[in-house]
Coordinates of C-alpha atoms in Angstrom, one line a residue:
M21 CA 1.4 -11.2 -26.4
A22 CA -1.4 -12.8 -28.4
E23 CA -3.9 -10.6 -30.1
I24 CA -6.9 -10.1 -27.8
P25 CA -10.1 -8.9 -29.6
G26 CA -11.6 -5.9 -27.9
L27 CA -8.6 -5.2 -25.7
D28 CA -8.1 -1.6 -26.7
A29 CA -11.8 -0.8 -26.1
L30 CA -11.7 -2.5 -22.8
L31 CA -8.6 -0.5 -21.7
T32 CA -10.3 2.7 -22.7
A33 CA -13.4 1.7 -20.6
L34 CA -11.2 0.7 -17.6
N35 CA -9.1 3.8 -17.7
A36 CA -12.3 5.9 -17.8
G37 CA -13.5 4.1 -14.7
E38 CA -16.5 2.6 -16.4
T39 CA -18.3 -0.3 -14.8
I40 CA -17.6 -3.6 -16.6
P41 CA -20.8 -5.7 -16.6
G42 CA -20.5 -9.4 -16.1
G43 CA -20.9 -11.3 -19.3
S44 CA -20.4 -8.3 -21.5
P45 CA -17.9 -8.1 -24.4
H46 CA -15.6 -6.1 -22.2
H47 CA -15.8 -8.8 -19.6
E48 CA -14.9 -11.4 -22.2
A49 CA -11.9 -9.4 -23.3
M50 CA -10.8 -9.1 -19.7
H51 CA -11.0 -12.8 -19.3
A52 CA -9.0 -13.4 -22.4
A53 CA -6.3 -10.9 -21.2
S54 CA -6.2 -12.7 -17.9
Q55 CA -5.6 -16.0 -19.6
E56 CA -2.6 -14.5 -21.5
S57 CA -1.3 -13.0 -18.2
M58 CA -1.4 -16.4 -16.5
R59 CA 0.5 -17.9 -19.4
I60 CA 3.3 -15.2 -19.2
T61 CA 3.5 -15.2 -15.4
A62 CA 3.7 -19.0 -15.4
E63 CA 6.8 -18.7 -17.7
L64 CA 8.2 -16.0 -15.4
N65 CA 7.7 -18.0 -12.3
G66 CA 8.5 -21.5 -13.6
R67 CA 12.3 -21.3 -13.8
Y68 CA 15.2 -19.0 -13.3
H69 CA 15.4 -16.0 -15.6
S70 CA 18.2 -13.4 -15.9
P71 CA 17.3 -9.8 -15.1
D72 CA 17.1 -9.1 -18.9
E73 CA 14.8 -12.0 -19.4
V74 CA 12.6 -10.9 -16.5
R75 CA 12.3 -7.4 -18.1
A76 CA 11.5 -9.0 -21.5
L77 CA 8.7 -11.1 -19.9
M78 CA 7.4 -8.0 -18.0
S79 CA 7.4 -6.1 -21.3
E80 CA 5.4 -8.9 -22.9
L81 CA 3.0 -8.9 -19.9
T82 CA 2.4 -5.1 -19.9
G83 CA 2.6 -4.5 -23.6
R84 CA 5.1 -1.7 -23.1
E85 CA 8.8 -1.2 -22.7
I86 CA 10.1 -1.8 -19.1
P87 CA 12.9 0.5 -18.0
E88 CA 16.3 -1.1 -18.0
S89 CA 16.7 -0.1 -14.3
F90 CA 13.5 -2.1 -13.3
Q91 CA 14.1 -5.1 -11.1
L92 CA 11.7 -7.9 -10.0
F93 CA 12.2 -11.0 -7.9
P94 CA 9.7 -13.7 -8.9
P95 CA 7.3 -15.1 -8.2
F96 CA 4.9 -12.4 -9.4
T97 CA 1.4 -12.5 -10.6
A98 CA -0.9 -10.0 -12.4
D99 CA -4.4 -11.1 -13.3
F100 CA -4.5 -8.7 -16.3
G101 CA -1.1 -7.3 -16.9
R102 CA -1.9 -4.7 -19.6
N103 CA -2.6 -1.8 -17.2
I104 CA 0.7 -1.6 -15.2
R105 CA 3.2 1.2 -15.6
F106 CA 6.6 1.1 -13.9
G107 CA 8.9 4.1 -13.5
A108 CA 12.7 3.9 -13.5
N109 CA 14.6 2.2 -10.7
V110 CA 11.5 0.4 -9.4
F111 CA 12.1 -2.8 -7.4
V112 CA 9.3 -5.4 -6.8
N113 CA 10.2 -8.1 -4.3
S114 CA 9.0 -11.7 -4.5
G115 CA 5.4 -12.8 -4.0
C116 CA 3.7 -9.7 -5.2
R117 CA 0.2 -9.8 -6.7
F118 CA -1.2 -7.1 -8.9
Q119 CA -4.9 -6.9 -9.8
D120 CA -4.3 -4.2 -12.4
Q121 CA -7.4 -4.0 -14.5
G122 CA -8.2 -0.5 -13.1
G123 CA -4.6 0.6 -13.6
I124 CA -1.4 0.6 -11.4
E125 CA 1.2 3.3 -11.8
I126 CA 4.4 3.0 -9.8
G127 CA 6.7 6.0 -9.7
D128 CA 10.5 6.2 -10.1
G129 CA 12.6 4.7 -7.3
S130 CA 9.8 3.0 -5.5
L131 CA 10.4 -0.2 -3.5
I132 CA 7.5 -2.8 -3.3
G133 CA 8.1 -5.3 -0.4
H134 CA 7.4 -9.0 -0.3
N135 CA 3.9 -10.2 -0.9
A136 CA 2.4 -6.8 -1.6
V137 CA -1.2 -7.0 -3.0
I138 CA -2.4 -4.1 -5.1
T139 CA -6.1 -4.2 -6.1
T140 CA -7.9 -2.0 -8.6
L141 CA -11.4 -3.7 -8.9
N142 CA -14.5 -3.9 -6.7
H143 CA -17.4 -6.1 -7.5
D144 CA -20.9 -4.6 -7.3
M145 CA -22.5 -4.6 -3.9
L146 CA -25.9 -5.8 -5.2
P147 CA -26.0 -9.6 -5.3
S148 CA -27.9 -9.5 -8.6
R149 CA -25.0 -7.4 -10.1
R150 CA -22.1 -9.1 -8.3
A151 CA -20.3 -10.0 -11.5
D152 CA -20.1 -6.4 -12.5
M153 CA -16.7 -4.8 -11.8
H154 CA -15.9 -1.2 -10.9
P155 CA -12.3 -0.2 -11.7
A156 CA -10.3 2.4 -9.8
R157 CA -6.6 3.3 -10.5
V158 CA -3.9 3.0 -7.9
V159 CA -1.1 5.5 -8.1
I160 CA 2.1 5.1 -6.2
G161 CA 4.4 8.1 -6.3
R162 CA 8.1 8.4 -6.6
G163 CA 10.4 7.0 -3.9
V164 CA 7.7 5.1 -2.0
W165 CA 8.6 2.2 0.2
F166 CA 6.3 -0.7 1.0
G167 CA 7.2 -3.1 3.8
S168 CA 6.1 -6.7 3.4
N169 CA 2.5 -7.9 3.1
V170 CA 1.0 -4.5 2.3
T171 CA -2.4 -4.4 0.7
V172 CA -3.6 -1.4 -1.3
L173 CA -7.3 -1.1 -2.1
P174 CA -8.8 0.4 -5.3
G175 CA -8.6 4.1 -6.0
V176 CA -5.8 4.9 -3.6
T177 CA -3.0 7.4 -4.3
I178 CA 0.2 7.2 -2.3
G179 CA 2.3 10.3 -2.3
D180 CA 5.9 10.7 -3.2
G181 CA 8.4 9.5 -0.5
A182 CA 5.7 7.8 1.7
V183 CA 6.5 4.7 3.7
V184 CA 3.8 2.0 4.2
G185 CA 4.7 -0.3 7.1
A186 CA 4.6 -4.1 6.9
G187 CA 1.1 -5.6 7.0
A188 CA -0.7 -2.3 6.4
V189 CA -4.0 -2.2 4.6
V190 CA -4.2 1.1 2.7
T191 CA -7.8 2.1 2.3
K192 CA -7.4 5.8 1.5
D193 CA -4.9 8.3 0.0
V194 CA -1.6 8.6 1.7
P195 CA 0.1 12.1 1.7
A196 CA 3.6 12.6 0.4
S197 CA 6.3 11.7 2.9
A198 CA 3.8 10.2 5.4
I199 CA 4.6 7.0 7.3
V200 CA 1.5 4.8 7.7
V201 CA 0.9 1.5 9.5
G202 CA -1.9 -0.7 10.6
V203 CA -5.3 -2.0 9.5
P204 CA -6.6 0.3 8.2
A205 CA -3.4 2.3 7.6
K206 CA -3.1 5.4 9.7
Q207 CA -0.4 8.1 9.6
V208 CA 2.0 7.7 12.5
G209 CA 4.8 10.0 11.4
T210 CA 6.6 11.8 8.6
V211 CA 9.7 10.8 6.7
P212 CA 12.6 13.1 7.7
E213 CA 14.0 15.5 5.1
G214 CA 17.4 14.9 3.7

């Protein structure tokens, strides 16, 4: 990945949950990282790549080593890239979009279905401050399963072993082993033990 001035300071601010004012040096670094992310994901999505090549591109995107057991079926987009952490044996299906500035952590053995959208930023509610962004980390536990077209909003934690049904919009934390569906997602059951 190309050297991005101010990236380390930006990541520190994002991971601390600090507001990123529009037009600030942090905002400029965020924009530069987004441009680099678009370059890498264009390469990822532009032609066939072997699983090893996919992992290499994802390592370049995230700036960290990707587990050998990680699998991703393109296309995939991340509008920042540098704040995603994948556990072992994670599978990300095609069409997923990650807005990862606030941080996305996906635990070991989780399965992310087609067209999932994970968001970690909110814009300010005040029209005069609308360009300001408020980051909030999304944490997905171990062994979580997303159906297709799931949307996860900023600041949500999804507990180990949970199942999020197709089309659900997750607006609040999901307990471990819960089955949630709907808009907004509501618990409708518990994953059986065993």
